[in-house]
CSV table of C-alpha atoms in Angstrom, one decimal:
chain,number,residue,atom,x,y,z
A,1,MET,CA,-15.3,-9.9,19.0
A,2,GLY,CA,-13.3,-9.7,15.8
A,3,GLU,CA,-9.5,-9.4,15.6
A,4,SER,CA,-8.1,-6.1,16.7
A,5,VAL,CA,-7.0,-3.7,13.8
A,6,ILE,CA,-5.0,-1.6,16.1
A,7,LEU,CA,-1.2,-2.3,16.1
A,8,HIS,CA,-0.1,0.6,18.3
A,9,ALA,CA,-1.7,3.7,19.7
A,10,GLU,CA,-0.4,6.8,21.4
A,11,ARG,CA,-1.9,10.2,22.3
A,12,SER,CA,-1.0,11.8,18.9
A,13,PHE,CA,-1.3,8.9,16.4
A,14,LEU,CA,-2.2,5.2,15.9
A,15,VAL,CA,-1.0,2.5,13.6
A,16,CYS,CA,-3.5,0.0,12.3
A,17,ARG,CA,-3.7,-3.2,10.2
A,18,LYS,CA,-6.3,-2.2,7.5
A,19,PRO,CA,-8.5,-5.2,6.6
A,20,VAL,CA,-8.8,-6.1,2.9
A,21,GLY,CA,-12.1,-4.8,1.5
A,22,VAL,CA,-12.5,-1.9,3.8
A,23,GLU,CA,-12.4,1.6,2.3
A,24,CYS,CA,-10.5,4.4,4.0
A,25,GLU,CA,-12.8,7.3,3.9
A,26,HIS,CA,-15.6,6.1,6.1
A,27,GLU,CA,-15.5,2.4,6.9
A,28,LEU,CA,-11.9,2.3,8.4
A,29,PRO,CA,-12.3,5.4,10.6
A,30,ALA,CA,-15.5,3.8,12.0
A,31,LEU,CA,-13.7,0.6,12.8
A,32,LEU,CA,-10.8,2.5,14.5
A,33,ALA,CA,-13.2,4.8,16.4
A,34,GLU,CA,-15.1,1.8,17.7
A,35,GLU,CA,-12.0,0.1,18.9
A,36,MET,CA,-10.4,3.2,20.4
A,37,LYS,CA,-13.6,4.3,22.0
A,38,CYS,CA,-13.2,7.8,20.4
A,39,LYS,CA,-15.1,9.9,17.9
A,40,VAL,CA,-14.5,9.5,14.2
A,41,ASP,CA,-13.8,13.1,13.7
A,42,SER,CA,-10.8,12.9,16.1
A,43,LEU,CA,-9.0,10.7,13.5
A,44,TYR,CA,-7.1,12.3,10.7
A,45,CYS,CA,-6.2,10.3,7.5
A,46,VAL,CA,-2.7,11.2,6.2
A,47,HIS,CA,-2.4,8.5,3.5
A,48,ARG,CA,-4.6,6.0,1.9
A,49,LEU,CA,-4.8,2.3,0.6
A,50,ASP,CA,-7.2,1.1,-2.0
A,51,ARG,CA,-10.3,-0.8,-0.8
A,52,ALA,CA,-8.8,-4.1,-2.1
A,53,VAL,CA,-5.5,-3.5,-0.4
A,54,GLY,CA,-4.8,-4.2,3.2
A,55,GLY,CA,-1.9,-3.7,5.6
A,56,VAL,CA,-0.2,-1.2,7.7
A,57,MET,CA,-1.3,2.4,8.0
A,58,VAL,CA,-0.8,5.4,10.3
A,59,TRP,CA,-3.6,7.8,11.5
A,60,ALA,CA,-3.1,11.1,13.3
A,61,ARG,CA,-5.1,11.8,16.4
A,62,THR,CA,-4.5,15.5,16.7
A,63,PRO,CA,-4.3,18.3,14.1
A,64,LYS,CA,-0.7,18.9,14.9
A,65,ALA,CA,0.3,15.3,14.4
A,66,ALA,CA,-1.8,15.3,11.2
A,67,ALA,CA,0.2,18.3,9.9
A,68,GLU,CA,3.5,16.7,10.8
A,69,LEU,CA,2.8,13.3,9.3
A,70,SER,CA,1.4,14.9,6.2
A,71,ARG,CA,4.6,16.8,5.9
A,72,GLN,CA,6.5,13.6,6.1
A,73,VAL,CA,4.4,12.1,3.3
A,74,GLN,CA,5.0,15.1,1.1
A,75,GLU,CA,8.6,15.1,1.7
A,76,LYS,CA,9.0,11.3,1.3
A,77,ALA,CA,10.2,10.8,4.9
A,78,LEU,CA,7.4,8.3,5.4
A,79,LYS,CA,8.6,5.1,3.7
A,80,LYS,CA,6.2,2.4,2.5
A,81,ALA,CA,7.0,-1.2,1.5
A,82,TYR,CA,4.6,-3.7,0.0
A,83,PHE,CA,4.3,-7.4,-0.7
A,84,ALA,CA,2.7,-8.3,-4.1
A,85,VAL,CA,2.0,-11.5,-6.0
A,86,CYS,CA,2.3,-11.1,-9.6
A,87,SER,CA,1.6,-13.2,-12.7
A,88,GLY,CA,4.8,-14.5,-14.2
A,89,ILE,CA,8.4,-14.0,-13.1
A,90,PRO,CA,9.8,-10.5,-13.4
A,91,THR,CA,13.3,-10.2,-14.9
A,92,PRO,CA,15.7,-9.2,-13.6
A,93,ASP,CA,14.7,-10.6,-10.2
A,94,ALA,CA,15.6,-7.2,-8.6
A,95,GLY,CA,15.7,-3.6,-9.9
A,96,GLU,CA,13.6,-0.5,-10.4
A,97,MET,CA,10.6,0.4,-12.4
A,98,ARG,CA,10.4,3.9,-13.8
A,99,ASP,CA,7.4,5.1,-15.8
A,100,LEU,CA,5.4,8.2,-16.7
A,101,LEU,CA,1.8,7.6,-15.4
A,102,PHE,CA,-1.4,9.3,-16.4
A,103,LYS,CA,-4.3,9.0,-14.1
A,104,ASP,CA,-7.6,8.8,-15.9
A,105,SER,CA,-10.1,10.1,-13.4
A,106,VAL,CA,-13.2,9.0,-15.3
A,107,LYS,CA,-12.0,5.4,-15.5
A,108,GLN,CA,-10.2,5.6,-12.1
A,109,LYS,CA,-7.2,3.9,-13.7
A,110,SER,CA,-3.6,4.8,-14.4
A,111,PHE,CA,-1.9,4.4,-17.6
A,112,ALA,CA,1.8,4.3,-18.6
A,113,VAL,CA,2.5,6.8,-21.4
A,114,ILE,CA,5.6,7.7,-23.4
A,115,SER,CA,5.8,11.5,-23.3
A,116,PRO,CA,5.2,14.1,-20.6
A,117,ARG,CA,2.0,16.1,-20.8
A,118,ARG,CA,-0.4,17.7,-18.4
A,119,GLY,CA,-1.5,15.3,-15.7
A,120,VAL,CA,1.5,12.9,-16.3
A,121,LYS,CA,3.8,12.2,-13.3
A,122,GLU,CA,6.9,10.2,-13.0
A,123,ALA,CA,6.5,6.9,-11.0
A,124,LEU,CA,9.5,5.0,-9.5
A,125,LEU,CA,9.7,1.9,-7.4
A,126,ASP,CA,12.2,-0.7,-6.4
A,127,TYR,CA,11.4,-4.4,-6.4
A,128,ARG,CA,12.9,-7.7,-5.5
A,129,VAL,CA,11.5,-11.2,-6.1
A,130,LEU,CA,11.4,-13.2,-2.9
A,131,GLN,CA,9.9,-16.5,-4.1
A,132,THR,CA,8.3,-18.1,-7.1
A,133,ALA,CA,5.6,-20.7,-7.3
A,134,ALA,CA,3.1,-22.4,-9.7
A,135,LEU,CA,-0.3,-21.0,-8.9
A,136,ASN,CA,-3.3,-22.8,-10.7
A,137,GLY,CA,-0.8,-24.0,-13.2
A,138,SER,CA,0.8,-20.7,-14.0
A,139,PRO,CA,4.1,-19.2,-12.8
A,140,ALA,CA,3.8,-16.4,-10.2
A,141,ALA,CA,6.2,-14.4,-7.9
A,142,LEU,CA,6.1,-13.0,-4.5
A,143,VAL,CA,7.6,-9.7,-4.8
A,144,ARG,CA,8.7,-7.0,-2.1
A,145,VAL,CA,8.1,-3.4,-3.4
A,146,THR,CA,9.5,-0.2,-2.1
A,147,LEU,CA,7.8,2.9,-3.2
A,148,ARG,CA,9.9,5.9,-4.1
A,149,THR,CA,6.9,7.9,-5.4
A,150,GLY,CA,3.2,7.6,-4.5
A,151,ARG,CA,1.1,7.6,-7.6
A,152,PHE,CA,-2.4,6.4,-8.1
A,153,HIS,CA,-2.5,2.6,-8.5
A,154,GLN,CA,1.3,2.9,-9.1
A,155,ILE,CA,2.4,-0.7,-8.2
A,156,ARG,CA,-0.6,-2.2,-10.0
A,157,CYS,CA,-0.1,-0.2,-13.2
A,158,GLN,CA,3.7,-0.5,-13.4
A,159,PHE,CA,3.7,-4.4,-12.9
A,160,ALA,CA,0.8,-4.8,-15.4
A,161,THR,CA,2.6,-2.6,-18.0
A,162,ARG,CA,5.4,-5.1,-18.0
A,163,GLY,CA,3.0,-8.1,-18.4
A,164,HIS,CA,2.9,-9.0,-14.8
A,165,PRO,CA,-0.5,-7.9,-13.4
A,166,LEU,CA,-1.1,-8.6,-9.7
A,167,LEU,CA,-3.1,-11.7,-9.1
A,168,GLY,CA,-6.8,-10.9,-8.7
A,169,ASP,CA,-6.5,-7.4,-10.2
A,170,GLY,CA,-8.9,-7.7,-13.1
A,171,LYS,CA,-8.8,-4.0,-13.6
A,172,TYR,CA,-5.2,-4.3,-14.8
A,173,GLY,CA,-5.5,-7.6,-16.7
A,174,SER,CA,-5.3,-10.4,-14.2
A,175,ARG,CA,-7.4,-13.4,-15.1
A,176,GLU,CA,-7.2,-14.9,-11.6
A,177,ARG,CA,-10.6,-14.8,-10.0
A,178,GLY,CA,-9.7,-16.7,-6.8
A,179,CYS,CA,-8.5,-13.6,-4.8
A,180,THR,CA,-8.7,-9.9,-4.6
A,181,THR,CA,-5.8,-7.8,-5.7
A,182,ALA,CA,-2.6,-9.4,-4.2
A,183,LEU,CA,-1.1,-6.3,-2.8
A,184,TRP,CA,-0.3,-5.8,0.9
A,185,SER,CA,1.2,-2.9,2.9
A,186,CYS,CA,3.8,-4.8,4.9
A,187,ARG,CA,6.0,-2.1,6.3
A,188,LEU,CA,5.7,1.6,7.3
A,189,ALA,CA,8.6,3.7,8.6
A,190,PHE,CA,8.2,7.3,9.8
A,191,PHE,CA,9.3,9.7,12.5
A,192,HIS,CA,7.2,10.1,15.7
A,193,PRO,CA,5.1,13.3,15.2
A,194,GLU,CA,6.1,14.6,18.6
A,195,THR,CA,9.6,13.3,19.5
A,196,HIS,CA,10.8,12.7,15.9
A,197,ALA,CA,12.2,9.3,17.0
A,198,PRO,CA,12.4,6.8,14.1
A,199,LEU,CA,9.5,4.2,14.1
A,200,VAL,CA,8.9,1.1,12.1
A,201,PHE,CA,5.7,-1.0,12.0
A,202,GLU,CA,5.2,-4.2,10.1
A,203,ALA,CA,2.4,-6.7,9.4
A,204,ALA,CA,2.2,-10.0,7.5
A,205,PRO,CA,-0.7,-10.6,5.0
A,206,PRO,CA,-3.5,-13.0,5.9
A,207,ARG,CA,-3.0,-16.7,5.4
A,208,ILE,CA,-5.3,-16.9,2.5
A,209,PHE,CA,-4.7,-17.5,-1.3
A,210,PRO,CA,-2.4,-16.5,-2.8
A,211,TRP,CA,-0.2,-15.6,0.3
A,212,ASP,CA,-0.6,-19.1,1.8
A,213,ARG,CA,1.1,-20.6,-1.3
A,214,PHE,CA,4.5,-19.1,-0.2
A,215,ALA,CA,6.8,-19.9,2.8
A,216,TRP,CA,6.9,-17.2,5.4
A,217,HIS,CA,9.7,-17.1,7.9
């Protein structure tokens, strides 16, 4: 039997550790339903992670919880933090990134643009460099990212725009082929959909390249 993907489960919701390479629309619900011994249509997706990205997610188990958690997503009460490994060392070592992003639905890619226009949305995140290392002879940084908006490919695009594509993210300019996109959902904070108590769930990335090249405490 494989490793459990469920971190926490209650009547109205569950929290899981999404494996890298599993998509959210069909594959992940099937994994969750199998482990929970429930029907796939009893699980409600309230937010998503790209196929190449793993980490913490919350799923509703009732329509009422789905509505409440979706409200928290819309009102930014659900807070997300990520670990990323990027090429080069961002400067300064902590700060914010603010851009106007345009999603190209044909190319399934976001682009930073200069001027507002139809389809362009502001993207804002905070970041902090945690560690640096030389990976395959090139400098790289382990970064913690806190999203303040939730745009399509936001972290991937904003770091690449500054010349720091995430390792393994060939779509946004990385030349590293030894890993998938080095982005991991490490922390999720939200309010219980029934009691409204504050909840926090965390999960560390797998001990594979490039995550294993950094010291974890």
